[in-house]
Amino acid sequence: MTADERRARILRAALEEFAGKGVAGARVHDIARSAGVNVRTIYTHFENKEGLVQEVTREVFRRGGERAGRSGGPVTPASLLEEFLDRCAIEAEWVRLLGWEEFEKGAGTSWRGDITARVYLLRRCQDAGLVDPDLDPELLCVSLIALAMAPLAFPTLIQAATGADSGSARFRAGFREHLLRLAKPALSRTA
């Protein structure tokens, strides 16, 4: 196994551990066992547990950014909402990690730059007339992320309200369509 493969296995195991137990509850020993490496190997790649947490969240956002750039189309509020929906559907661990990070110590710093970049994109959309000028870009970004996270954050609420399994492909497709329909008139001046 190459060093890059070992590092990737460590990051995947760490994401699962942090998402499942929170940063405070996660143990480096358990991450090492899950990744098939020894603890010393983890500390060869990462200075400490906090460095591992920061790299895990950076990697998750990097992958999400790569997916967002694949559409090839212009960045719009709807495309950002779709990016967040895709990220939540594909990476449930990301949502859980954010929840744990918020619960344990407040807003994380390792992913703050990514969110700031999305706010900037929303401002540019607003300047281009794609977003209602009366909407606050910062609060719009928070709203889009919160909407996309709802099925993972509140599966019991979803089940009670709809009778559906929030993790099912059918629910996710219907939820996505509903949010895009809901968001279009609120976001676009020309809708």
PDB file of C-alpha atoms in Angstrom:
ATOM      1  CA  MET A   1       0.000   0.000   0.000  1.00  0.00           C
ATOM      2  CA  THR A   2       1.377   3.420  -0.975  1.00  0.00           C
ATOM      3  CA  ALA A   3       1.579   6.340   1.438  1.00  0.00           C
ATOM      4  CA  ASP A   4      -1.266   8.062  -0.444  1.00  0.00           C
ATOM      5  CA  GLU A   5      -3.473   4.972  -0.186  1.00  0.00           C
ATOM      6  CA  ARG A   6      -2.685   4.661   3.515  1.00  0.00           C
ATOM      7  CA  ARG A   7      -3.502   8.346   4.057  1.00  0.00           C
ATOM      8  CA  ALA A   8      -6.812   7.963   2.186  1.00  0.00           C
ATOM      9  CA  ARG A   9      -7.743   4.937   4.313  1.00  0.00           C
ATOM     10  CA  ILE A  10      -6.939   6.880   7.475  1.00  0.00           C
ATOM     11  CA  LEU A  11      -9.076   9.833   6.340  1.00  0.00           C
ATOM     12  CA  ARG A  12     -12.028   7.562   5.470  1.00  0.00           C
ATOM     13  CA  ALA A  13     -11.811   5.721   8.800  1.00  0.00           C
ATOM     14  CA  ALA A  14     -11.477   9.026  10.663  1.00  0.00           C
ATOM     15  CA  LEU A  15     -14.526  10.484   8.913  1.00  0.00           C
ATOM     16  CA  GLU A  16     -16.607   7.454   9.901  1.00  0.00           C
ATOM     17  CA  GLU A  17     -15.327   7.572  13.491  1.00  0.00           C
ATOM     18  CA  PHE A  18     -15.795  11.339  13.916  1.00  0.00           C
ATOM     19  CA  ALA A  19     -19.243  11.243  12.305  1.00  0.00           C
ATOM     20  CA  GLY A  20     -20.328   8.347  14.497  1.00  0.00           C
ATOM     21  CA  LYS A  21     -18.885   9.415  17.843  1.00  0.00           C
ATOM     22  CA  GLY A  22     -17.957  13.065  17.517  1.00  0.00           C
ATOM     23  CA  VAL A  23     -14.426  14.372  17.743  1.00  0.00           C
ATOM     24  CA  ALA A  24     -14.344  14.125  21.538  1.00  0.00           C
ATOM     25  CA  GLY A  25     -15.668  10.553  21.527  1.00  0.00           C
ATOM     26  CA  ALA A  26     -13.487   9.296  18.682  1.00  0.00           C
ATOM     27  CA  ARG A  27     -10.320   7.412  19.557  1.00  0.00           C
ATOM     28  CA  VAL A  28      -7.230   7.449  17.374  1.00  0.00           C
ATOM     29  CA  HIS A  29      -6.674   3.787  18.273  1.00  0.00           C
ATOM     30  CA  ASP A  30     -10.087   2.898  16.787  1.00  0.00           C
ATOM     31  CA  ILE A  31      -9.355   4.943  13.662  1.00  0.00           C
ATOM     32  CA  ALA A  32      -6.038   3.121  13.230  1.00  0.00           C
ATOM     33  CA  ARG A  33      -7.688  -0.291  13.624  1.00  0.00           C
ATOM     34  CA  SER A  34     -10.431   0.611  11.143  1.00  0.00           C
ATOM     35  CA  ALA A  35      -7.856   1.888   8.622  1.00  0.00           C
ATOM     36  CA  GLY A  36      -5.654  -1.170   9.072  1.00  0.00           C
ATOM     37  CA  VAL A  37      -2.652   0.831  10.281  1.00  0.00           C
ATOM     38  CA  ASN A  38      -0.991   1.426  13.621  1.00  0.00           C
ATOM     39  CA  VAL A  39      -1.424   4.598  15.671  1.00  0.00           C
ATOM     40  CA  ARG A  40       2.133   5.715  14.923  1.00  0.00           C
ATOM     41  CA  THR A  41       1.300   5.741  11.205  1.00  0.00           C
ATOM     42  CA  ILE A  42      -1.543   8.173  11.845  1.00  0.00           C
ATOM     43  CA  TYR A  43       0.819  10.518  13.666  1.00  0.00           C
ATOM     44  CA  THR A  44       3.285  10.223  10.789  1.00  0.00           C
ATOM     45  CA  HIS A  45       0.647  11.707   8.481  1.00  0.00           C
ATOM     46  CA  PHE A  46      -1.061  14.072  10.949  1.00  0.00           C
ATOM     47  CA  GLU A  47       0.509  16.044  13.785  1.00  0.00           C
ATOM     48  CA  ASN A  48      -2.333  15.368  16.226  1.00  0.00           C
ATOM     49  CA  LYS A  49      -6.021  14.497  16.432  1.00  0.00           C
ATOM     50  CA  GLU A  50      -7.084  18.088  15.696  1.00  0.00           C
ATOM     51  CA  GLY A  51      -4.915  18.093  12.569  1.00  0.00           C
ATOM     52  CA  LEU A  52      -6.641  14.882  11.489  1.00  0.00           C
ATOM     53  CA  VAL A  53     -10.073  16.474  12.074  1.00  0.00           C
ATOM     54  CA  GLN A  54      -9.118  19.521  10.009  1.00  0.00           C
ATOM     55  CA  GLU A  55      -7.803  17.395   7.162  1.00  0.00           C
ATOM     56  CA  VAL A  56     -10.922  15.203   7.166  1.00  0.00           C
ATOM     57  CA  THR A  57     -13.194  18.238   6.842  1.00  0.00           C
ATOM     58  CA  ARG A  58     -10.938  19.827   4.193  1.00  0.00           C
ATOM     59  CA  GLU A  59     -11.059  16.595   2.186  1.00  0.00           C
ATOM     60  CA  VAL A  60     -14.844  16.386   2.411  1.00  0.00           C
ATOM     61  CA  PHE A  61     -15.206  19.977   1.189  1.00  0.00           C
ATOM     62  CA  ARG A  62     -12.604  19.449  -1.539  1.00  0.00           C
ATOM     63  CA  ARG A  63     -14.567  16.475  -2.873  1.00  0.00           C
ATOM     64  CA  GLY A  64     -17.793  18.456  -2.659  1.00  0.00           C
ATOM     65  CA  GLY A  65     -16.200  21.328  -4.556  1.00  0.00           C
ATOM     66  CA  GLU A  66     -15.041  18.957  -7.287  1.00  0.00           C
ATOM     67  CA  ARG A  67     -18.591  17.654  -7.683  1.00  0.00           C
ATOM     68  CA  ALA A  68     -19.972  21.195  -7.762  1.00  0.00           C
ATOM     69  CA  GLY A  69     -17.636  22.154 -10.596  1.00  0.00           C
ATOM     70  CA  ARG A  70     -18.636  19.185 -12.762  1.00  0.00           C
ATOM     71  CA  SER A  71     -21.904  20.649 -13.997  1.00  0.00           C
ATOM     72  CA  GLY A  72     -20.054  23.038 -16.284  1.00  0.00           C
ATOM     73  CA  GLY A  73     -22.954  25.481 -16.108  1.00  0.00           C
ATOM     74  CA  PRO A  74     -23.050  28.875 -14.456  1.00  0.00           C
ATOM     75  CA  VAL A  75     -23.149  29.082 -10.681  1.00  0.00           C
ATOM     76  CA  THR A  76     -26.649  29.981  -9.576  1.00  0.00           C
ATOM     77  CA  PRO A  77     -28.496  29.728  -6.272  1.00  0.00           C
ATOM     78  CA  ALA A  78     -30.237  26.630  -7.641  1.00  0.00           C
ATOM     79  CA  SER A  79     -26.893  25.041  -8.589  1.00  0.00           C
ATOM     80  CA  LEU A  80     -25.570  25.744  -5.089  1.00  0.00           C
ATOM     81  CA  LEU A  81     -28.698  24.189  -3.578  1.00  0.00           C
ATOM     82  CA  GLU A  82     -28.185  21.159  -5.827  1.00  0.00           C
ATOM     83  CA  GLU A  83     -24.532  20.972  -4.719  1.00  0.00           C
ATOM     84  CA  PHE A  84     -25.600  20.928  -1.062  1.00  0.00           C
ATOM     85  CA  LEU A  85     -28.318  18.345  -1.772  1.00  0.00           C
ATOM     86  CA  ASP A  86     -25.815  16.127  -3.599  1.00  0.00           C
ATOM     87  CA  ARG A  87     -23.282  16.447  -0.823  1.00  0.00           C
ATOM     88  CA  CYS A  88     -25.835  15.522   1.830  1.00  0.00           C
ATOM     89  CA  ALA A  89     -27.137  12.570  -0.196  1.00  0.00           C
ATOM     90  CA  ILE A  90     -23.680  11.197  -0.896  1.00  0.00           C
ATOM     91  CA  GLU A  91     -21.926  12.053   2.330  1.00  0.00           C
ATOM     92  CA  ALA A  92     -24.169  11.529   5.323  1.00  0.00           C
ATOM     93  CA  GLU A  93     -21.006  11.485   7.439  1.00  0.00           C
ATOM     94  CA  TRP A  94     -20.367  15.114   6.445  1.00  0.00           C
ATOM     95  CA  VAL A  95     -23.689  16.182   7.966  1.00  0.00           C
ATOM     96  CA  ARG A  96     -23.063  14.177  11.117  1.00  0.00           C
ATOM     97  CA  LEU A  97     -19.540  15.562  11.430  1.00  0.00           C
ATOM     98  CA  LEU A  98     -20.828  19.130  11.149  1.00  0.00           C
ATOM     99  CA  GLY A  99     -23.459  18.368  13.766  1.00  0.00           C
ATOM    100  CA  TRP A 100     -20.912  16.915  16.175  1.00  0.00           C
ATOM    101  CA  GLU A 101     -18.516  19.792  15.598  1.00  0.00           C
ATOM    102  CA  GLU A 102     -21.262  22.309  16.310  1.00  0.00           C
ATOM    103  CA  PHE A 103     -22.452  20.392  19.362  1.00  0.00           C
ATOM    104  CA  GLU A 104     -18.977  19.936  20.818  1.00  0.00           C
ATOM    105  CA  LYS A 105     -17.343  23.295  20.250  1.00  0.00           C
ATOM    106  CA  GLY A 106     -19.345  25.612  18.050  1.00  0.00           C
ATOM    107  CA  ALA A 107     -18.806  26.471  14.417  1.00  0.00           C
ATOM    108  CA  GLY A 108     -15.779  24.789  12.901  1.00  0.00           C
ATOM    109  CA  THR A 109     -12.892  26.667  11.409  1.00  0.00           C
ATOM    110  CA  SER A 110     -11.686  23.974   9.010  1.00  0.00           C
ATOM    111  CA  TRP A 111     -14.622  24.461   6.609  1.00  0.00           C
ATOM    112  CA  ARG A 112     -15.389  28.144   7.185  1.00  0.00           C
ATOM    113  CA  GLY A 113     -13.538  29.234   4.041  1.00  0.00           C
ATOM    114  CA  ASP A 114     -15.675  26.962   1.886  1.00  0.00           C
ATOM    115  CA  ILE A 115     -18.874  28.497   3.249  1.00  0.00           C
ATOM    116  CA  THR A 116     -17.456  32.008   2.824  1.00  0.00           C
ATOM    117  CA  ALA A 117     -16.758  31.168  -0.832  1.00  0.00           C
ATOM    118  CA  ARG A 118     -20.395  30.069  -1.306  1.00  0.00           C
ATOM    119  CA  VAL A 119     -21.614  33.363   0.232  1.00  0.00           C
ATOM    120  CA  TYR A 120     -19.375  35.219  -2.217  1.00  0.00           C
ATOM    121  CA  LEU A 121     -20.886  33.253  -5.124  1.00  0.00           C
ATOM    122  CA  LEU A 122     -24.379  34.135  -3.928  1.00  0.00           C
ATOM    123  CA  ARG A 123     -23.406  37.825  -3.795  1.00  0.00           C
ATOM    124  CA  ARG A 124     -22.164  37.580  -7.388  1.00  0.00           C
ATOM    125  CA  CYS A 125     -25.455  35.927  -8.372  1.00  0.00           C
ATOM    126  CA  GLN A 126     -27.260  38.793  -6.686  1.00  0.00           C
ATOM    127  CA  ASP A 127     -25.135  41.365  -8.557  1.00  0.00           C
ATOM    128  CA  ALA A 128     -25.988  39.562 -11.815  1.00  0.00           C
ATOM    129  CA  GLY A 129     -29.706  39.788 -11.055  1.00  0.00           C
ATOM    130  CA  LEU A 130     -30.125  36.060 -10.381  1.00  0.00           C
ATOM    131  CA  VAL A 131     -31.077  36.553  -6.729  1.00  0.00           C
ATOM    132  CA  ASP A 132     -33.649  38.917  -5.276  1.00  0.00           C
ATOM    133  CA  PRO A 133     -31.722  41.960  -3.962  1.00  0.00           C
ATOM    134  CA  ASP A 134     -33.806  41.909  -0.780  1.00  0.00           C
ATOM    135  CA  LEU A 135     -32.355  38.532   0.268  1.00  0.00           C
ATOM    136  CA  ASP A 136     -29.308  38.471   2.536  1.00  0.00           C
ATOM    137  CA  PRO A 137     -26.594  36.283   0.886  1.00  0.00           C
ATOM    138  CA  GLU A 138     -25.229  35.044   4.222  1.00  0.00           C
ATOM    139  CA  LEU A 139     -28.650  33.979   5.468  1.00  0.00           C
ATOM    140  CA  LEU A 140     -29.505  32.552   2.063  1.00  0.00           C
ATOM    141  CA  CYS A 141     -26.403  30.338   2.228  1.00  0.00           C
ATOM    142  CA  VAL A 142     -27.385  29.137   5.708  1.00  0.00           C
ATOM    143  CA  SER A 143     -30.934  28.468   4.480  1.00  0.00           C
ATOM    144  CA  LEU A 144     -29.791  26.459   1.467  1.00  0.00           C
ATOM    145  CA  ILE A 145     -27.474  24.312   3.587  1.00  0.00           C
ATOM    146  CA  ALA A 146     -30.136  23.791   6.272  1.00  0.00           C
ATOM    147  CA  LEU A 147     -32.718  22.750   3.687  1.00  0.00           C
ATOM    148  CA  ALA A 148     -30.317  20.283   2.106  1.00  0.00           C
ATOM    149  CA  MET A 149     -29.411  18.784   5.498  1.00  0.00           C
ATOM    150  CA  ALA A 150     -32.984  18.350   6.732  1.00  0.00           C
ATOM    151  CA  PRO A 151     -33.490  14.714   5.628  1.00  0.00           C
ATOM    152  CA  LEU A 152     -30.302  13.598   7.366  1.00  0.00           C
ATOM    153  CA  ALA A 153     -30.674  15.825  10.401  1.00  0.00           C
ATOM    154  CA  PHE A 154     -34.361  15.045  11.010  1.00  0.00           C
ATOM    155  CA  PRO A 155     -35.237  11.603   9.621  1.00  0.00           C
ATOM    156  CA  THR A 156     -37.921  11.029  12.274  1.00  0.00           C
ATOM    157  CA  LEU A 157     -39.594  14.337  11.437  1.00  0.00           C
ATOM    158  CA  ILE A 158     -39.511  13.459   7.732  1.00  0.00           C
ATOM    159  CA  GLN A 159     -41.020  10.036   8.437  1.00  0.00           C
ATOM    160  CA  ALA A 160     -43.732  11.506  10.675  1.00  0.00           C
ATOM    161  CA  ALA A 161     -44.656  14.221   8.168  1.00  0.00           C
ATOM    162  CA  THR A 162     -44.486  12.179   4.988  1.00  0.00           C
ATOM    163  CA  GLY A 163     -44.454   8.516   5.958  1.00  0.00           C
ATOM    164  CA  ALA A 164     -41.315   8.186   3.835  1.00  0.00           C
ATOM    165  CA  ASP A 165     -37.820   6.979   4.623  1.00  0.00           C
ATOM    166  CA  SER A 166     -35.670  10.110   4.260  1.00  0.00           C
ATOM    167  CA  GLY A 167     -32.776   7.970   3.015  1.00  0.00           C
ATOM    168  CA  SER A 168     -34.654   6.402   0.133  1.00  0.00           C
ATOM    169  CA  ALA A 169     -33.839   7.375  -3.431  1.00  0.00           C
ATOM    170  CA  ARG A 170     -37.510   8.097  -4.098  1.00  0.00           C
ATOM    171  CA  PHE A 171     -37.798  10.523  -1.186  1.00  0.00           C
ATOM    172  CA  ARG A 172     -34.488  12.255  -2.028  1.00  0.00           C
ATOM    173  CA  ALA A 173     -35.563  12.771  -5.656  1.00  0.00           C
ATOM    174  CA  GLY A 174     -38.950  14.157  -4.642  1.00  0.00           C
ATOM    175  CA  PHE A 175     -37.417  16.361  -1.939  1.00  0.00           C
ATOM    176  CA  ARG A 176     -34.852  17.728  -4.393  1.00  0.00           C
ATOM    177  CA  GLU A 177     -37.546  18.550  -6.963  1.00  0.00           C
ATOM    178  CA  HIS A 178     -39.700  20.181  -4.281  1.00  0.00           C
ATOM    179  CA  LEU A 179     -36.860  22.364  -2.954  1.00  0.00           C
ATOM    180  CA  LEU A 180     -35.848  23.517  -6.411  1.00  0.00           C
ATOM    181  CA  ARG A 181     -39.465  24.416  -7.203  1.00  0.00           C
ATOM    182  CA  LEU A 182     -39.822  26.176  -3.856  1.00  0.00           C
ATOM    183  CA  ALA A 183     -36.567  28.086  -4.200  1.00  0.00           C
ATOM    184  CA  LYS A 184     -36.967  29.269  -7.787  1.00  0.00           C
ATOM    185  CA  PRO A 185     -39.474  32.107  -7.255  1.00  0.00           C
ATOM    186  CA  ALA A 186     -37.828  33.199  -4.022  1.00  0.00           C
ATOM    187  CA  LEU A 187     -34.365  33.387  -5.511  1.00  0.00           C
ATOM    188  CA  SER A 188     -34.872  34.691  -9.015  1.00  0.00           C
ATOM    189  CA  ARG A 189     -36.000  38.195  -9.857  1.00  0.00           C
ATOM    190  CA  THR A 190     -37.277  36.962 -13.202  1.00  0.00           C
ATOM    191  CA  ALA A 191     -39.142  33.877 -11.922  1.00  0.00           C
TER     192      ALA A 191
END
